[in-house]
Amino acid sequence: MSIHHHHHMHKTIHDFKSHMHHGWDNSIKPIAEVDSGQTISYEITESSGGQFSKNSTADDVGSLDFEKVNPVAGPIYVKDAQPGDTLEIEMLDFRQLDWGWTAIIPGFGLLADQFPKPAIKTFDLTQRNKTEFLHGIDLFMKPFPGTIGVALPEEGNFSVVPPRKNGGNMDIRHLTKGTKLYLPVWVEGALFSIGDTHAAQGDGEVCGTAIEASMETTVRFKLHKGKSIAEPRYEIPGPPMPEADSQGYYVTTGNGPDLVEASKKAISYMIEHLVGTYGLSDQEAYMLCSVAVDLKISEIVDAPNWLVSAFLPNSIFR
């Protein structure tokens, strides 16, 4: 870890490998202390924890060690943070993107029963704003941390996979540069950790993976004393996806008495559309839905059927 003294007391966590943990546990010793107002940069390893490379194949996906996935960097002790406070995390920058991957992992994902076979696609992320999905399909890069949170008040180690009241693996694609995330503080010092950085993702991350990528991530901490929230909140500084909005959308819908089932239908119909219109394979279409299609709840009041829409941006096709 190197410490730079500039006007905003910027610290960089370089020695990341020895500062990874794989669950929320309030007994883990902090790797650093920060004051409210301080900035920290992290070197974050993609969510396979270094198990995949640019040349990985479906066989590598089949032999993934789940004990090593989704590592997070931390925890950071925030001075004066006490249970009942709110910790604000401002996303300042995401840099040094090189390559990324998206995979279909058997048993995982919204349509796990329809996609039993492993698959992986890798991406060149060295161009600044776009990455090629397939020839003729370019995705907009919108980097953000998939996993970000604080320690839970309960004793023990809690899986980093599901999101909880502490944040965690929320996969909120809107936590891009300029966004402020508010987390409830549950333990003294908050014990903040971050990881699972993504270069792009659709709302829903339906196949279970986004464009998973290592990168340097810079955030600023601000403590709000005595302000309590029950679960995370965030605010974004402008339109979330102007590039995607620029040329409209093709939208499929699914309905039913269960939002998950309705979502499955909407995505299944979108896969059907992508295969029929653009000649993608089923697996390619499913992965494209995960990295570029947004699920939205259109209505949730007309029992017995709720409606979910899946939005495909036209602007990714050239």
PDB file of C-alpha atoms in Angstrom:
ATOM      1  CA  MET A   1       0.000   0.000   0.000  1.00  0.00           C
ATOM      2  CA  SER A   2       1.412   3.413  -0.912  1.00  0.00           C
ATOM      3  CA  ILE A   3       0.210   6.612   0.647  1.00  0.00           C
ATOM      4  CA  HIS A   4       0.307   9.896  -1.257  1.00  0.00           C
ATOM      5  CA  HIS A   5      -0.200  13.180   0.534  1.00  0.00           C
ATOM      6  CA  HIS A   6      -2.018  15.534  -1.754  1.00  0.00           C
ATOM      7  CA  HIS A   7      -4.577  18.175  -0.913  1.00  0.00           C
ATOM      8  CA  HIS A   8      -7.308  15.553  -0.606  1.00  0.00           C
ATOM      9  CA  MET A   9      -5.224  12.912   1.181  1.00  0.00           C
ATOM     10  CA  HIS A  10      -5.315  10.323  -1.563  1.00  0.00           C
ATOM     11  CA  LYS A  11      -4.364   6.743  -0.739  1.00  0.00           C
ATOM     12  CA  THR A  12      -3.791   3.966  -3.228  1.00  0.00           C
ATOM     13  CA  ILE A  13      -4.291   0.336  -2.283  1.00  0.00           C
ATOM     14  CA  HIS A  14      -1.837  -1.449  -4.598  1.00  0.00           C
ATOM     15  CA  ASP A  15      -1.139  -4.642  -2.724  1.00  0.00           C
ATOM     16  CA  PHE A  16      -4.615  -5.910  -3.453  1.00  0.00           C
ATOM     17  CA  LYS A  17      -4.016  -9.666  -3.501  1.00  0.00           C
ATOM     18  CA  SER A  18      -3.302  -9.784   0.225  1.00  0.00           C
ATOM     19  CA  HIS A  19      -6.326  -7.593   0.937  1.00  0.00           C
ATOM     20  CA  MET A  20      -9.060  -9.676  -0.680  1.00  0.00           C
ATOM     21  CA  HIS A  21     -11.848 -11.292   1.227  1.00  0.00           C
ATOM     22  CA  HIS A  22     -14.763 -13.415   0.056  1.00  0.00           C
ATOM     23  CA  GLY A  23     -17.549 -12.744   2.529  1.00  0.00           C
ATOM     24  CA  TRP A  24     -18.961 -10.087   4.845  1.00  0.00           C
ATOM     25  CA  ASP A  25     -17.533 -10.643   8.308  1.00  0.00           C
ATOM     26  CA  ASN A  26     -17.267  -7.890  10.912  1.00  0.00           C
ATOM     27  CA  SER A  27     -14.278  -9.626  12.557  1.00  0.00           C
ATOM     28  CA  ILE A  28     -11.986  -9.075   9.525  1.00  0.00           C
ATOM     29  CA  LYS A  29      -9.188  -6.674  10.409  1.00  0.00           C
ATOM     30  CA  PRO A  30      -9.261  -3.398   8.446  1.00  0.00           C
ATOM     31  CA  ILE A  31      -6.499  -2.838   5.871  1.00  0.00           C
ATOM     32  CA  ALA A  32      -6.567   0.966   6.257  1.00  0.00           C
ATOM     33  CA  GLU A  33      -8.286   3.832   8.049  1.00  0.00           C
ATOM     34  CA  VAL A  34      -9.776   6.848   6.332  1.00  0.00           C
ATOM     35  CA  ASP A  35     -11.271  10.136   7.451  1.00  0.00           C
ATOM     36  CA  SER A  36     -14.515  11.499   6.068  1.00  0.00           C
ATOM     37  CA  GLY A  37     -13.587  13.397   2.892  1.00  0.00           C
ATOM     38  CA  GLN A  38     -10.702  11.106   1.986  1.00  0.00           C
ATOM     39  CA  THR A  39     -10.174   9.461  -1.412  1.00  0.00           C
ATOM     40  CA  ILE A  40      -8.924   5.935  -2.041  1.00  0.00           C
ATOM     41  CA  SER A  41      -7.945   4.132  -5.248  1.00  0.00           C
ATOM     42  CA  TYR A  42      -8.148   0.348  -5.463  1.00  0.00           C
ATOM     43  CA  GLU A  43      -6.616  -2.088  -7.925  1.00  0.00           C
ATOM     44  CA  ILE A  44      -9.576  -4.452  -8.301  1.00  0.00           C
ATOM     45  CA  THR A  45      -9.309  -7.978  -9.706  1.00  0.00           C
ATOM     46  CA  GLU A  46     -12.191  -9.214 -11.900  1.00  0.00           C
ATOM     47  CA  SER A  47     -14.733 -11.524 -10.321  1.00  0.00           C
ATOM     48  CA  SER A  48     -13.137 -14.843 -11.282  1.00  0.00           C
ATOM     49  CA  GLY A  49     -10.350 -13.809  -8.902  1.00  0.00           C
ATOM     50  CA  GLY A  50      -7.751 -14.325 -11.633  1.00  0.00           C
ATOM     51  CA  GLN A  51      -9.012 -17.752 -12.718  1.00  0.00           C
ATOM     52  CA  PHE A  52      -9.900 -16.579 -16.246  1.00  0.00           C
ATOM     53  CA  SER A  53      -7.658 -15.014 -18.895  1.00  0.00           C
ATOM     54  CA  LYS A  54      -8.166 -13.500 -22.356  1.00  0.00           C
ATOM     55  CA  ASN A  55      -7.847 -17.020 -23.762  1.00  0.00           C
ATOM     56  CA  SER A  56     -10.229 -18.852 -21.444  1.00  0.00           C
ATOM     57  CA  THR A  57     -12.641 -21.388 -22.933  1.00  0.00           C
ATOM     58  CA  ALA A  58     -15.911 -23.033 -21.899  1.00  0.00           C
ATOM     59  CA  ASP A  59     -13.818 -25.794 -20.239  1.00  0.00           C
ATOM     60  CA  ASP A  60     -12.329 -23.192 -17.875  1.00  0.00           C
ATOM     61  CA  VAL A  61     -15.846 -22.067 -16.956  1.00  0.00           C
ATOM     62  CA  GLY A  62     -16.756 -25.656 -16.122  1.00  0.00           C
ATOM     63  CA  SER A  63     -13.841 -25.929 -13.700  1.00  0.00           C
ATOM     64  CA  LEU A  64     -14.341 -22.568 -11.946  1.00  0.00           C
ATOM     65  CA  ASP A  65     -13.530 -22.683  -8.214  1.00  0.00           C
ATOM     66  CA  PHE A  66     -16.444 -20.893  -6.528  1.00  0.00           C
ATOM     67  CA  GLU A  67     -14.466 -20.438  -3.302  1.00  0.00           C
ATOM     68  CA  LYS A  68     -12.349 -17.861  -5.140  1.00  0.00           C
ATOM     69  CA  VAL A  69     -15.011 -15.891  -6.996  1.00  0.00           C
ATOM     70  CA  ASN A  70     -16.142 -12.334  -6.348  1.00  0.00           C
ATOM     71  CA  PRO A  71     -13.255 -11.201  -4.136  1.00  0.00           C
ATOM     72  CA  VAL A  72     -13.621  -7.756  -2.581  1.00  0.00           C
ATOM     73  CA  ALA A  73     -10.905  -5.319  -1.483  1.00  0.00           C
ATOM     74  CA  GLY A  74     -11.002  -4.124   2.094  1.00  0.00           C
ATOM     75  CA  PRO A  75     -12.243  -3.635   4.639  1.00  0.00           C
ATOM     76  CA  ILE A  76     -11.587   0.070   5.188  1.00  0.00           C
ATOM     77  CA  TYR A  77     -12.231   1.544   8.639  1.00  0.00           C
ATOM     78  CA  VAL A  78     -13.976   4.929   8.412  1.00  0.00           C
ATOM     79  CA  LYS A  79     -13.111   7.033  11.449  1.00  0.00           C
ATOM     80  CA  ASP A  80     -16.036   8.099  13.665  1.00  0.00           C
ATOM     81  CA  ALA A  81     -18.520   5.891  11.771  1.00  0.00           C
ATOM     82  CA  GLN A  82     -21.037   4.383  14.187  1.00  0.00           C
ATOM     83  CA  PRO A  83     -24.158   2.249  13.763  1.00  0.00           C
ATOM     84  CA  GLY A  84     -27.009   4.517  12.704  1.00  0.00           C
ATOM     85  CA  ASP A  85     -24.811   6.779  10.557  1.00  0.00           C
ATOM     86  CA  THR A  86     -24.866   6.830   6.758  1.00  0.00           C
ATOM     87  CA  LEU A  87     -21.714   6.405   4.664  1.00  0.00           C
ATOM     88  CA  GLU A  88     -21.652   8.186   1.304  1.00  0.00           C
ATOM     89  CA  ILE A  89     -19.392   6.738  -1.388  1.00  0.00           C
ATOM     90  CA  GLU A  90     -18.809   8.952  -4.416  1.00  0.00           C
ATOM     91  CA  MET A  91     -17.610   7.176  -7.582  1.00  0.00           C
ATOM     92  CA  LEU A  92     -14.754   9.315  -8.897  1.00  0.00           C
ATOM     93  CA  ASP A  93     -13.002   7.303 -11.598  1.00  0.00           C
ATOM     94  CA  PHE A  94     -12.506   3.923 -13.281  1.00  0.00           C
ATOM     95  CA  ARG A  95      -9.247   3.396 -15.191  1.00  0.00           C
ATOM     96  CA  GLN A  96      -6.822   0.849 -16.615  1.00  0.00           C
ATOM     97  CA  LEU A  97      -9.380  -1.416 -18.287  1.00  0.00           C
ATOM     98  CA  ASP A  98      -7.625  -3.977 -20.463  1.00  0.00           C
ATOM     99  CA  TRP A  99      -9.835  -7.005 -21.151  1.00  0.00           C
ATOM    100  CA  GLY A 100     -13.043  -8.493 -19.808  1.00  0.00           C
ATOM    101  CA  TRP A 101     -15.232 -11.591 -19.911  1.00  0.00           C
ATOM    102  CA  THR A 102     -18.874 -12.640 -19.822  1.00  0.00           C
ATOM    103  CA  ALA A 103     -19.806 -16.249 -19.119  1.00  0.00           C
ATOM    104  CA  ILE A 104     -22.742 -18.576 -18.828  1.00  0.00           C
ATOM    105  CA  ILE A 105     -22.043 -20.583 -15.673  1.00  0.00           C
ATOM    106  CA  PRO A 106     -24.095 -23.792 -15.359  1.00  0.00           C
ATOM    107  CA  GLY A 107     -26.684 -23.600 -12.579  1.00  0.00           C
ATOM    108  CA  PHE A 108     -26.419 -19.805 -12.384  1.00  0.00           C
ATOM    109  CA  GLY A 109     -28.444 -17.045 -14.078  1.00  0.00           C
ATOM    110  CA  LEU A 110     -32.084 -16.209 -14.765  1.00  0.00           C
ATOM    111  CA  LEU A 111     -32.500 -18.897 -17.450  1.00  0.00           C
ATOM    112  CA  ALA A 112     -30.243 -21.519 -15.835  1.00  0.00           C
ATOM    113  CA  ASP A 113     -32.658 -24.301 -16.759  1.00  0.00           C
ATOM    114  CA  GLN A 114     -32.573 -23.307 -20.462  1.00  0.00           C
ATOM    115  CA  PHE A 115     -28.774 -22.869 -20.596  1.00  0.00           C
ATOM    116  CA  PRO A 116     -27.121 -25.900 -18.958  1.00  0.00           C
ATOM    117  CA  LYS A 117     -23.844 -25.645 -20.946  1.00  0.00           C
ATOM    118  CA  PRO A 118     -20.953 -23.332 -20.054  1.00  0.00           C
ATOM    119  CA  ALA A 119     -19.843 -20.548 -22.403  1.00  0.00           C
ATOM    120  CA  ILE A 120     -17.467 -17.590 -22.207  1.00  0.00           C
ATOM    121  CA  LYS A 121     -16.827 -14.528 -24.330  1.00  0.00           C
ATOM    122  CA  THR A 122     -13.859 -12.210 -23.855  1.00  0.00           C
ATOM    123  CA  PHE A 123     -13.617  -8.533 -24.783  1.00  0.00           C
ATOM    124  CA  ASP A 124     -10.913  -6.041 -25.709  1.00  0.00           C
ATOM    125  CA  LEU A 125     -11.474  -3.050 -23.422  1.00  0.00           C
ATOM    126  CA  THR A 126      -8.530  -0.926 -24.542  1.00  0.00           C
ATOM    127  CA  GLN A 127     -10.655   1.491 -26.619  1.00  0.00           C
ATOM    128  CA  ARG A 128     -12.021   4.215 -24.409  1.00  0.00           C
ATOM    129  CA  ASN A 129     -15.763   4.181 -24.809  1.00  0.00           C
ATOM    130  CA  LYS A 130     -16.803   1.091 -26.753  1.00  0.00           C
ATOM    131  CA  THR A 131     -16.087  -2.612 -26.992  1.00  0.00           C
ATOM    132  CA  GLU A 132     -17.064  -5.053 -29.714  1.00  0.00           C
ATOM    133  CA  PHE A 133     -19.499  -7.814 -28.764  1.00  0.00           C
ATOM    134  CA  LEU A 134     -19.554  -9.355 -32.230  1.00  0.00           C
ATOM    135  CA  HIS A 135     -18.860  -7.818 -35.643  1.00  0.00           C
ATOM    136  CA  GLY A 136     -21.554  -5.152 -36.095  1.00  0.00           C
ATOM    137  CA  ILE A 137     -22.446  -4.956 -32.394  1.00  0.00           C
ATOM    138  CA  ASP A 138     -20.600  -2.413 -30.246  1.00  0.00           C
ATOM    139  CA  LEU A 139     -21.348  -1.969 -26.548  1.00  0.00           C
ATOM    140  CA  PHE A 140     -20.891   1.256 -24.596  1.00  0.00           C
ATOM    141  CA  MET A 141     -18.424   0.963 -21.733  1.00  0.00           C
ATOM    142  CA  LYS A 142     -19.926   2.206 -18.464  1.00  0.00           C
ATOM    143  CA  PRO A 143     -17.646   0.948 -15.674  1.00  0.00           C
ATOM    144  CA  PHE A 144     -18.916   0.483 -12.118  1.00  0.00           C
ATOM    145  CA  PRO A 145     -18.395  -1.785  -9.081  1.00  0.00           C
ATOM    146  CA  GLY A 146     -20.847  -4.706  -8.935  1.00  0.00           C
ATOM    147  CA  THR A 147     -20.109  -5.383  -5.273  1.00  0.00           C
ATOM    148  CA  ILE A 148     -19.843  -2.576  -2.754  1.00  0.00           C
ATOM    149  CA  GLY A 149     -20.856  -2.547   0.880  1.00  0.00           C
ATOM    150  CA  VAL A 150     -20.107  -2.492   4.585  1.00  0.00           C
ATOM    151  CA  ALA A 151     -19.931  -5.152   7.296  1.00  0.00           C
ATOM    152  CA  LEU A 152     -23.140  -6.589   8.751  1.00  0.00           C
ATOM    153  CA  PRO A 153     -23.927  -6.322  12.481  1.00  0.00           C
ATOM    154  CA  GLU A 154     -24.494 -10.087  12.818  1.00  0.00           C
ATOM    155  CA  GLU A 155     -21.521 -12.272  13.774  1.00  0.00           C
ATOM    156  CA  GLY A 156     -20.050 -14.660  11.212  1.00  0.00           C
ATOM    157  CA  ASN A 157     -19.208 -14.865   7.537  1.00  0.00           C
ATOM    158  CA  PHE A 158     -21.970 -14.063   5.045  1.00  0.00           C
ATOM    159  CA  SER A 159     -21.729 -14.942   1.362  1.00  0.00           C
ATOM    160  CA  VAL A 160     -20.851 -12.052  -0.900  1.00  0.00           C
ATOM    161  CA  VAL A 161     -23.199 -13.377  -3.639  1.00  0.00           C
ATOM    162  CA  PRO A 162     -26.604 -11.956  -2.602  1.00  0.00           C
ATOM    163  CA  PRO A 163     -27.236  -8.263  -1.967  1.00  0.00           C
ATOM    164  CA  ARG A 164     -28.372  -7.388   1.558  1.00  0.00           C
ATOM    165  CA  LYS A 165     -29.135  -4.389   3.792  1.00  0.00           C
ATOM    166  CA  ASN A 166     -25.365  -3.626   3.813  1.00  0.00           C
ATOM    167  CA  GLY A 167     -25.150  -3.304   0.022  1.00  0.00           C
ATOM    168  CA  GLY A 168     -23.048  -6.177  -1.265  1.00  0.00           C
ATOM    169  CA  ASN A 169     -23.351  -7.712  -4.717  1.00  0.00           C
ATOM    170  CA  MET A 170     -26.034  -5.305  -5.894  1.00  0.00           C
ATOM    171  CA  ASP A 171     -24.920  -5.172  -9.547  1.00  0.00           C
ATOM    172  CA  ILE A 172     -26.413  -1.691  -9.906  1.00  0.00           C
ATOM    173  CA  ARG A 173     -25.129  -0.573 -13.292  1.00  0.00           C
ATOM    174  CA  HIS A 174     -25.868   3.059 -12.442  1.00  0.00           C
ATOM    175  CA  LEU A 175     -22.992   3.316  -9.920  1.00  0.00           C
ATOM    176  CA  THR A 176     -20.813   4.890 -12.612  1.00  0.00           C
ATOM    177  CA  LYS A 177     -18.526   7.917 -12.363  1.00  0.00           C
ATOM    178  CA  GLY A 178     -20.289  10.795 -10.607  1.00  0.00           C
ATOM    179  CA  THR A 179     -22.823   8.662  -8.727  1.00  0.00           C
ATOM    180  CA  LYS A 180     -23.178   8.848  -4.936  1.00  0.00           C
ATOM    181  CA  LEU A 181     -24.089   5.667  -3.068  1.00  0.00           C
ATOM    182  CA  TYR A 182     -25.452   5.872   0.492  1.00  0.00           C
ATOM    183  CA  LEU A 183     -24.917   2.870   2.767  1.00  0.00           C
ATOM    184  CA  PRO A 184     -26.293   2.325   6.266  1.00  0.00           C
ATOM    185  CA  VAL A 185     -23.507   1.863   8.844  1.00  0.00           C
ATOM    186  CA  TRP A 186     -24.027  -1.272  10.984  1.00  0.00           C
ATOM    187  CA  VAL A 187     -20.727  -1.565  12.888  1.00  0.00           C
ATOM    188  CA  GLU A 188     -18.107   0.796  14.278  1.00  0.00           C
ATOM    189  CA  GLY A 189     -15.877   2.034  11.439  1.00  0.00           C
ATOM    190  CA  ALA A 190     -18.386   0.790   8.821  1.00  0.00           C
ATOM    191  CA  LEU A 191     -15.776  -1.684   7.438  1.00  0.00           C
ATOM    192  CA  PHE A 192     -16.257  -0.845   3.753  1.00  0.00           C
ATOM    193  CA  SER A 193     -15.227  -3.169   0.895  1.00  0.00           C
ATOM    194  CA  ILE A 194     -15.505  -3.037  -2.906  1.00  0.00           C
ATOM    195  CA  GLY A 195     -14.986  -5.359  -5.871  1.00  0.00           C
ATOM    196  CA  ASP A 196     -16.587  -7.156  -8.837  1.00  0.00           C
ATOM    197  CA  THR A 197     -15.943  -4.287 -11.258  1.00  0.00           C
ATOM    198  CA  HIS A 198     -17.851  -4.355 -14.547  1.00  0.00           C
ATOM    199  CA  ALA A 199     -17.159  -2.568 -17.842  1.00  0.00           C
ATOM    200  CA  ALA A 200     -20.819  -2.809 -18.937  1.00  0.00           C
ATOM    201  CA  GLN A 201     -24.062  -4.464 -17.855  1.00  0.00           C
ATOM    202  CA  GLY A 202     -27.783  -4.360 -18.489  1.00  0.00           C
ATOM    203  CA  ASP A 203     -30.303  -3.863 -15.663  1.00  0.00           C
ATOM    204  CA  GLY A 204     -30.850  -7.400 -14.380  1.00  0.00           C
ATOM    205  CA  GLU A 205     -27.478  -8.975 -15.332  1.00  0.00           C
ATOM    206  CA  VAL A 206     -29.637 -11.857 -16.521  1.00  0.00           C
ATOM    207  CA  CYS A 207     -27.037 -14.495 -17.436  1.00  0.00           C
ATOM    208  CA  GLY A 208     -25.324 -13.948 -14.083  1.00  0.00           C
ATOM    209  CA  THR A 209     -22.255 -12.104 -15.369  1.00  0.00           C
ATOM    210  CA  ALA A 210     -21.648  -8.638 -16.808  1.00  0.00           C
ATOM    211  CA  ILE A 211     -18.477  -7.667 -18.700  1.00  0.00           C
ATOM    212  CA  GLU A 212     -16.294  -8.657 -15.745  1.00  0.00           C
ATOM    213  CA  ALA A 213     -13.046  -6.674 -15.751  1.00  0.00           C
ATOM    214  CA  SER A 214     -10.148  -5.704 -13.522  1.00  0.00           C
ATOM    215  CA  MET A 215      -9.613  -1.960 -13.154  1.00  0.00           C
ATOM    216  CA  GLU A 216      -8.428   0.815 -10.891  1.00  0.00           C
ATOM    217  CA  THR A 217     -11.351   2.334  -9.029  1.00  0.00           C
ATOM    218  CA  THR A 218     -11.286   5.629  -7.134  1.00  0.00           C
ATOM    219  CA  VAL A 219     -13.914   6.599  -4.553  1.00  0.00           C
ATOM    220  CA  ARG A 220     -14.388   9.352  -1.976  1.00  0.00           C
ATOM    221  CA  PHE A 221     -15.862   8.754   1.488  1.00  0.00           C
ATOM    222  CA  LYS A 222     -18.171  11.118   3.337  1.00  0.00           C
ATOM    223  CA  LEU A 223     -19.765  10.338   6.677  1.00  0.00           C
ATOM    224  CA  HIS A 224     -23.261  11.606   7.515  1.00  0.00           C
ATOM    225  CA  LYS A 225     -23.519  11.462  11.318  1.00  0.00           C
ATOM    226  CA  GLY A 226     -26.865  10.556  12.858  1.00  0.00           C
ATOM    227  CA  LYS A 227     -28.611  10.099   9.521  1.00  0.00           C
ATOM    228  CA  SER A 228     -30.056   6.575   9.317  1.00  0.00           C
ATOM    229  CA  ILE A 229     -31.318   4.627   6.322  1.00  0.00           C
ATOM    230  CA  ALA A 230     -32.534   1.020   6.344  1.00  0.00           C
ATOM    231  CA  GLU A 231     -31.061  -0.052   2.989  1.00  0.00           C
ATOM    232  CA  PRO A 232     -28.787   1.450   0.314  1.00  0.00           C
ATOM    233  CA  ARG A 233     -29.837   4.443  -1.786  1.00  0.00           C
ATOM    234  CA  TYR A 234     -28.061   6.270  -4.582  1.00  0.00           C
ATOM    235  CA  GLU A 235     -28.272   9.349  -6.727  1.00  0.00           C
ATOM    236  CA  ILE A 236     -27.044   9.755 -10.267  1.00  0.00           C
ATOM    237  CA  PRO A 237     -25.948  13.100 -11.704  1.00  0.00           C
ATOM    238  CA  GLY A 238     -27.707  12.915 -15.085  1.00  0.00           C
ATOM    239  CA  PRO A 239     -29.378  10.615 -17.606  1.00  0.00           C
ATOM    240  CA  PRO A 240     -28.059   7.091 -16.950  1.00  0.00           C
ATOM    241  CA  MET A 241     -27.613   5.956 -20.562  1.00  0.00           C
ATOM    242  CA  PRO A 242     -27.779   8.786 -23.118  1.00  0.00           C
ATOM    243  CA  GLU A 243     -25.850   6.687 -25.672  1.00  0.00           C
ATOM    244  CA  ALA A 244     -28.320   3.830 -25.414  1.00  0.00           C
ATOM    245  CA  ASP A 245     -31.311   6.180 -25.470  1.00  0.00           C
ATOM    246  CA  SER A 246     -30.075   7.965 -28.596  1.00  0.00           C
ATOM    247  CA  GLN A 247     -31.636   5.605 -31.160  1.00  0.00           C
ATOM    248  CA  GLY A 248     -34.561   4.074 -29.348  1.00  0.00           C
ATOM    249  CA  TYR A 249     -35.248   0.504 -28.274  1.00  0.00           C
ATOM    250  CA  TYR A 250     -36.803  -2.777 -29.299  1.00  0.00           C
ATOM    251  CA  VAL A 251     -38.818  -4.074 -26.325  1.00  0.00           C
ATOM    252  CA  THR A 252     -40.199  -7.496 -25.450  1.00  0.00           C
ATOM    253  CA  THR A 253     -42.634  -8.069 -22.577  1.00  0.00           C
ATOM    254  CA  GLY A 254     -43.495 -10.913 -20.225  1.00  0.00           C
ATOM    255  CA  ASN A 255     -46.430 -11.127 -17.846  1.00  0.00           C
ATOM    256  CA  GLY A 256     -47.519 -13.349 -14.994  1.00  0.00           C
ATOM    257  CA  PRO A 257     -48.218 -13.504 -11.267  1.00  0.00           C
ATOM    258  CA  ASP A 258     -44.497 -13.743 -10.435  1.00  0.00           C
ATOM    259  CA  LEU A 259     -41.956 -11.048 -11.359  1.00  0.00           C
ATOM    260  CA  VAL A 260     -39.158 -13.571 -11.853  1.00  0.00           C
ATOM    261  CA  GLU A 261     -41.261 -15.693 -14.210  1.00  0.00           C
ATOM    262  CA  ALA A 262     -42.379 -12.574 -16.085  1.00  0.00           C
ATOM    263  CA  SER A 263     -38.715 -11.524 -16.390  1.00  0.00           C
ATOM    264  CA  LYS A 264     -37.769 -14.975 -17.698  1.00  0.00           C
ATOM    265  CA  LYS A 265     -40.446 -14.671 -20.384  1.00  0.00           C
ATOM    266  CA  ALA A 266     -39.367 -11.171 -21.438  1.00  0.00           C
ATOM    267  CA  ILE A 267     -35.734 -12.308 -21.784  1.00  0.00           C
ATOM    268  CA  SER A 268     -36.680 -15.549 -23.586  1.00  0.00           C
ATOM    269  CA  TYR A 269     -38.622 -13.503 -26.152  1.00  0.00           C
ATOM    270  CA  MET A 270     -35.682 -11.109 -26.516  1.00  0.00           C
ATOM    271  CA  ILE A 271     -33.335 -14.043 -27.153  1.00  0.00           C
ATOM    272  CA  GLU A 272     -35.793 -15.274 -29.799  1.00  0.00           C
ATOM    273  CA  HIS A 273     -35.737 -11.801 -31.411  1.00  0.00           C
ATOM    274  CA  LEU A 274     -31.923 -11.541 -31.376  1.00  0.00           C
ATOM    275  CA  VAL A 275     -31.483 -15.014 -32.847  1.00  0.00           C
ATOM    276  CA  GLY A 276     -34.122 -14.447 -35.531  1.00  0.00           C
ATOM    277  CA  THR A 277     -33.156 -10.889 -36.481  1.00  0.00           C
ATOM    278  CA  TYR A 278     -29.382 -10.785 -36.048  1.00  0.00           C
ATOM    279  CA  GLY A 279     -28.381 -14.444 -36.432  1.00  0.00           C
ATOM    280  CA  LEU A 280     -26.854 -14.740 -32.963  1.00  0.00           C
ATOM    281  CA  SER A 281     -26.622 -18.137 -31.314  1.00  0.00           C
ATOM    282  CA  ASP A 282     -28.842 -18.717 -28.269  1.00  0.00           C
ATOM    283  CA  GLN A 283     -25.829 -18.399 -25.960  1.00  0.00           C
ATOM    284  CA  GLU A 284     -24.603 -15.187 -27.622  1.00  0.00           C
ATOM    285  CA  ALA A 285     -28.092 -13.686 -27.377  1.00  0.00           C
ATOM    286  CA  TYR A 286     -28.389 -14.598 -23.682  1.00  0.00           C
ATOM    287  CA  MET A 287     -24.997 -13.024 -22.930  1.00  0.00           C
ATOM    288  CA  LEU A 288     -25.917  -9.914 -24.949  1.00  0.00           C
ATOM    289  CA  CYS A 289     -29.094  -9.577 -22.840  1.00  0.00           C
ATOM    290  CA  SER A 290     -26.937  -9.691 -19.694  1.00  0.00           C
ATOM    291  CA  VAL A 291     -24.553  -6.969 -20.824  1.00  0.00           C
ATOM    292  CA  ALA A 292     -26.870  -4.640 -22.786  1.00  0.00           C
ATOM    293  CA  VAL A 293     -30.611  -5.259 -22.168  1.00  0.00           C
ATOM    294  CA  ASP A 294     -32.474  -3.483 -19.361  1.00  0.00           C
ATOM    295  CA  LEU A 295     -35.304  -5.146 -17.450  1.00  0.00           C
ATOM    296  CA  LYS A 296     -37.960  -2.738 -16.211  1.00  0.00           C
ATOM    297  CA  ILE A 297     -41.081  -3.311 -14.155  1.00  0.00           C
ATOM    298  CA  SER A 298     -43.811  -1.801 -16.307  1.00  0.00           C
ATOM    299  CA  GLU A 299     -46.581  -2.449 -13.811  1.00  0.00           C
ATOM    300  CA  ILE A 300     -47.025  -4.263 -10.546  1.00  0.00           C
ATOM    301  CA  VAL A 301     -50.586  -3.334  -9.561  1.00  0.00           C
ATOM    302  CA  ASP A 302     -52.941  -5.322 -11.780  1.00  0.00           C
ATOM    303  CA  ALA A 303     -53.255  -8.687 -10.060  1.00  0.00           C
ATOM    304  CA  PRO A 304     -52.998 -11.471 -11.030  1.00  0.00           C
ATOM    305  CA  ASN A 305     -50.458 -10.467 -13.712  1.00  0.00           C
ATOM    306  CA  TRP A 306     -47.506  -8.092 -13.404  1.00  0.00           C
ATOM    307  CA  LEU A 307     -45.666  -6.846 -16.509  1.00  0.00           C
ATOM    308  CA  VAL A 308     -41.919  -6.775 -17.155  1.00  0.00           C
ATOM    309  CA  SER A 309     -40.345  -5.152 -20.236  1.00  0.00           C
ATOM    310  CA  ALA A 310     -36.887  -5.931 -21.663  1.00  0.00           C
ATOM    311  CA  PHE A 311     -35.286  -2.966 -23.479  1.00  0.00           C
ATOM    312  CA  LEU A 312     -32.731  -3.584 -26.260  1.00  0.00           C
ATOM    313  CA  PRO A 313     -30.923  -0.383 -27.369  1.00  0.00           C
ATOM    314  CA  ASN A 314     -30.855   0.001 -31.166  1.00  0.00           C
ATOM    315  CA  SER A 315     -27.676   2.080 -30.886  1.00  0.00           C
ATOM    316  CA  ILE A 316     -25.447  -0.974 -30.296  1.00  0.00           C
ATOM    317  CA  PHE A 317     -26.007  -2.223 -33.859  1.00  0.00           C
ATOM    318  CA  ARG A 318     -24.074  -0.630 -36.676  1.00  0.00           C
TER     319      ARG A 318
END
